[in-house]
Amino acid sequence: MAKCPPYHTATNETAYGQRNVYHDHDDCPDGRQIEDKNWRSGANGRPRCDECKQLG
Ligand SMILES: [Zn+2]
């Protein structure tokens, strides 16, 4: 479990159960579903992922 710089997916996240959020844990279950080709660094002005909030 490790915190990491903010990242998000370039796609809309309806398939992941989270919409328009950013992640800041590299082991977030939602964040881990982001495909490499869609991975983008930064928060992109999105709110923080609920899963990442629980991870700390
Ligand atoms: Zn997350």
Short mmCIF file of N, CA, C and O and ligand atoms in Angstrom, two decimals:
data_model
loop_
_atom_site.label_atom_id
_atom_site.label_comp_id
_atom_site.label_asym_id
_atom_site.label_seq_id
_atom_site.Cartn_x
_atom_site.Cartn_y
_atom_site.Cartn_z
N MET A 1 0.84 -1.20 0.00
CA MET A 1 0.00 0.00 0.00
C MET A 1 0.87 1.24 0.00
O MET A 1 1.62 1.48 0.92
N ALA A 2 0.80 2.00 -1.05
CA ALA A 2 1.66 3.17 -1.15
C ALA A 2 0.92 4.33 -1.81
O ALA A 2 0.18 4.14 -2.76
N LYS A 3 1.18 5.49 -1.23
CA LYS A 3 0.61 6.68 -1.84
C LYS A 3 1.49 7.08 -3.02
O LYS A 3 2.70 6.84 -3.02
N CYS A 4 0.88 7.66 -4.04
CA CYS A 4 1.63 8.03 -5.24
C CYS A 4 1.08 9.35 -5.77
O CYS A 4 0.05 9.82 -5.31
N PRO A 5 1.77 9.95 -6.71
CA PRO A 5 1.25 11.19 -7.29
C PRO A 5 -0.12 10.96 -7.94
O PRO A 5 -0.42 9.85 -8.36
N PRO A 6 -0.94 12.00 -8.01
CA PRO A 6 -2.29 11.85 -8.56
C PRO A 6 -2.27 11.31 -10.00
O PRO A 6 -1.40 11.65 -10.80
N TYR A 7 -3.24 10.47 -10.30
CA TYR A 7 -3.40 9.97 -11.67
C TYR A 7 -4.88 9.71 -11.93
O TYR A 7 -5.68 9.60 -11.00
N HIS A 8 -5.24 9.61 -13.20
CA HIS A 8 -6.63 9.38 -13.57
C HIS A 8 -6.66 8.67 -14.92
O HIS A 8 -5.62 8.48 -15.55
N THR A 9 -7.84 8.27 -15.33
CA THR A 9 -7.97 7.64 -16.65
C THR A 9 -8.49 8.63 -17.67
O THR A 9 -9.28 9.51 -17.35
N ALA A 10 -8.03 8.46 -18.90
CA ALA A 10 -8.44 9.36 -19.98
C ALA A 10 -9.86 9.05 -20.44
O ALA A 10 -10.49 9.84 -21.12
N THR A 11 -10.38 7.89 -20.05
CA THR A 11 -11.73 7.52 -20.46
C THR A 11 -12.73 7.97 -19.41
O THR A 11 -12.35 8.30 -18.29
N ASN A 12 -14.02 7.96 -19.74
CA ASN A 12 -14.97 8.14 -18.66
C ASN A 12 -15.00 6.83 -17.87
O ASN A 12 -14.73 5.76 -18.41
N GLU A 13 -15.28 6.91 -16.58
CA GLU A 13 -15.06 5.77 -15.70
C GLU A 13 -16.33 5.03 -15.35
O GLU A 13 -16.40 4.37 -14.33
N THR A 14 -17.34 5.12 -16.19
CA THR A 14 -18.60 4.45 -15.85
C THR A 14 -18.41 2.96 -15.66
O THR A 14 -19.10 2.32 -14.89
N ALA A 15 -17.45 2.37 -16.36
CA ALA A 15 -17.22 0.93 -16.27
C ALA A 15 -16.53 0.55 -14.97
O ALA A 15 -16.51 -0.61 -14.59
N TYR A 16 -15.98 1.52 -14.28
CA TYR A 16 -15.21 1.23 -13.08
C TYR A 16 -15.98 1.54 -11.80
O TYR A 16 -15.47 1.33 -10.71
N GLY A 17 -17.18 2.09 -11.92
CA GLY A 17 -17.95 2.42 -10.73
C GLY A 17 -17.57 3.75 -10.13
O GLY A 17 -18.14 4.17 -9.14
N GLN A 18 -16.61 4.43 -10.73
CA GLN A 18 -16.21 5.75 -10.26
C GLN A 18 -16.24 6.67 -11.46
O GLN A 18 -15.82 6.29 -12.54
N ARG A 19 -16.73 7.87 -11.27
CA ARG A 19 -16.83 8.77 -12.41
C ARG A 19 -16.02 10.03 -12.15
O ARG A 19 -16.23 10.71 -11.16
N ASN A 20 -15.12 10.32 -13.07
CA ASN A 20 -14.41 11.60 -13.04
C ASN A 20 -13.73 11.87 -11.71
O ASN A 20 -13.95 12.89 -11.08
N VAL A 21 -12.96 10.93 -11.25
CA VAL A 21 -12.18 11.11 -10.03
C VAL A 21 -10.70 10.92 -10.35
O VAL A 21 -10.34 10.42 -11.41
N TYR A 22 -9.86 11.31 -9.40
CA TYR A 22 -8.43 10.98 -9.54
C TYR A 22 -8.05 10.06 -8.39
O TYR A 22 -8.73 10.01 -7.37
N HIS A 23 -6.97 9.35 -8.56
CA HIS A 23 -6.48 8.41 -7.55
C HIS A 23 -5.11 8.86 -7.07
O HIS A 23 -4.35 9.48 -7.82
N ASP A 24 -4.78 8.50 -5.83
CA ASP A 24 -3.43 8.80 -5.35
C ASP A 24 -2.86 7.64 -4.53
O ASP A 24 -1.99 7.83 -3.71
N HIS A 25 -3.37 6.44 -4.80
CA HIS A 25 -2.78 5.22 -4.24
C HIS A 25 -2.54 4.24 -5.38
O HIS A 25 -3.44 4.02 -6.21
N ASP A 26 -1.37 3.66 -5.42
CA ASP A 26 -1.07 2.78 -6.55
C ASP A 26 -1.76 1.42 -6.42
O ASP A 26 -1.76 0.63 -7.35
N ASP A 27 -2.35 1.14 -5.26
CA ASP A 27 -3.06 -0.13 -5.12
C ASP A 27 -4.57 0.05 -5.01
O ASP A 27 -5.28 -0.84 -4.58
N CYS A 28 -5.07 1.21 -5.41
CA CYS A 28 -6.51 1.43 -5.42
C CYS A 28 -7.18 0.44 -6.38
O CYS A 28 -6.74 0.31 -7.52
N PRO A 29 -8.22 -0.28 -5.93
CA PRO A 29 -8.86 -1.27 -6.81
C PRO A 29 -9.44 -0.64 -8.08
O PRO A 29 -9.43 -1.27 -9.14
N ASP A 30 -9.94 0.58 -7.96
CA ASP A 30 -10.45 1.26 -9.16
C ASP A 30 -9.30 1.76 -10.03
O ASP A 30 -9.33 1.62 -11.25
N GLY A 31 -8.32 2.34 -9.37
CA GLY A 31 -7.18 2.87 -10.12
C GLY A 31 -6.43 1.78 -10.86
O GLY A 31 -5.92 2.01 -11.96
N ARG A 32 -6.37 0.59 -10.29
CA ARG A 32 -5.64 -0.50 -10.92
C ARG A 32 -6.32 -1.01 -12.18
O ARG A 32 -5.72 -1.73 -12.96
N GLN A 33 -7.59 -0.66 -12.34
CA GLN A 33 -8.31 -1.11 -13.54
C GLN A 33 -8.04 -0.20 -14.74
O GLN A 33 -8.47 -0.51 -15.85
N ILE A 34 -7.37 0.91 -14.50
CA ILE A 34 -7.05 1.80 -15.60
C ILE A 34 -6.01 1.14 -16.50
O ILE A 34 -4.98 0.69 -16.04
N GLU A 35 -6.32 1.06 -17.78
CA GLU A 35 -5.38 0.47 -18.71
C GLU A 35 -4.21 1.42 -18.96
O GLU A 35 -4.37 2.65 -18.92
N ASP A 36 -3.05 0.84 -19.24
CA ASP A 36 -1.85 1.65 -19.44
C ASP A 36 -2.07 2.75 -20.48
O ASP A 36 -1.62 3.87 -20.33
N LYS A 37 -2.76 2.40 -21.56
CA LYS A 37 -2.95 3.37 -22.65
C LYS A 37 -3.84 4.54 -22.22
O LYS A 37 -3.81 5.59 -22.85
N ASN A 38 -4.63 4.35 -21.17
CA ASN A 38 -5.53 5.41 -20.71
C ASN A 38 -5.02 6.13 -19.47
O ASN A 38 -5.66 7.05 -18.97
N TRP A 39 -3.88 5.68 -18.94
CA TRP A 39 -3.34 6.25 -17.72
C TRP A 39 -2.79 7.65 -17.98
O TRP A 39 -2.08 7.88 -18.95
N ARG A 40 -3.20 8.60 -17.13
CA ARG A 40 -2.70 9.98 -17.23
C ARG A 40 -2.30 10.44 -15.84
O ARG A 40 -2.96 10.13 -14.86
N SER A 41 -1.21 11.22 -15.77
CA SER A 41 -0.81 11.76 -14.48
C SER A 41 -1.59 13.03 -14.18
O SER A 41 -2.09 13.69 -15.09
N GLY A 42 -1.71 13.35 -12.90
CA GLY A 42 -2.39 14.56 -12.48
C GLY A 42 -3.83 14.31 -12.06
O GLY A 42 -4.40 13.26 -12.34
N ALA A 43 -4.39 15.29 -11.36
CA ALA A 43 -5.76 15.17 -10.86
C ALA A 43 -6.78 15.65 -11.89
O ALA A 43 -7.95 15.29 -11.82
N ASN A 44 -6.34 16.45 -12.83
CA ASN A 44 -7.22 16.93 -13.91
C ASN A 44 -8.46 17.64 -13.37
O ASN A 44 -9.51 17.62 -14.00
N GLY A 45 -8.34 18.26 -12.19
CA GLY A 45 -9.45 19.02 -11.63
C GLY A 45 -10.58 18.16 -11.09
O GLY A 45 -11.66 18.66 -10.79
N ARG A 46 -10.34 16.85 -10.96
CA ARG A 46 -11.38 15.94 -10.49
C ARG A 46 -11.34 15.81 -8.97
O ARG A 46 -10.30 16.03 -8.34
N PRO A 47 -12.46 15.39 -8.36
CA PRO A 47 -12.44 15.08 -6.92
C PRO A 47 -11.67 13.79 -6.66
O PRO A 47 -11.47 12.97 -7.58
N ARG A 48 -11.27 13.59 -5.41
CA ARG A 48 -10.49 12.41 -5.06
C ARG A 48 -11.39 11.17 -4.99
O ARG A 48 -12.52 11.23 -4.50
N CYS A 49 -10.84 10.07 -5.41
CA CYS A 49 -11.54 8.78 -5.40
C CYS A 49 -11.92 8.34 -3.98
O CYS A 49 -11.13 8.48 -3.05
N ASP A 50 -13.15 7.82 -3.82
CA ASP A 50 -13.58 7.37 -2.49
C ASP A 50 -12.72 6.23 -1.97
O ASP A 50 -12.45 6.14 -0.77
N GLU A 51 -12.30 5.33 -2.83
CA GLU A 51 -11.45 4.22 -2.40
C GLU A 51 -10.12 4.75 -1.87
O GLU A 51 -9.60 4.27 -0.86
N CYS A 52 -9.56 5.72 -2.57
CA CYS A 52 -8.30 6.28 -2.13
C CYS A 52 -8.44 7.01 -0.79
O CYS A 52 -7.54 6.97 0.03
N LYS A 53 -9.60 7.63 -0.56
CA LYS A 53 -9.84 8.27 0.74
C LYS A 53 -9.78 7.24 1.86
O LYS A 53 -9.20 7.48 2.91
N GLN A 54 -10.35 6.07 1.62
CA GLN A 54 -10.36 5.04 2.64
C GLN A 54 -8.97 4.44 2.85
O GLN A 54 -8.63 4.00 3.94
N LEU A 55 -8.18 4.42 1.80
CA LEU A 55 -6.82 3.91 1.92
C LEU A 55 -5.92 4.90 2.66
O LEU A 55 -4.83 4.55 3.10
N GLY A 56 -6.37 6.12 2.75
CA GLY A 56 -5.61 7.13 3.49
C GLY A 56 -4.95 8.10 2.55
O GLY A 56 -3.98 8.75 2.86
ZN ZN B 1 -8.72 5.45 -6.18
#
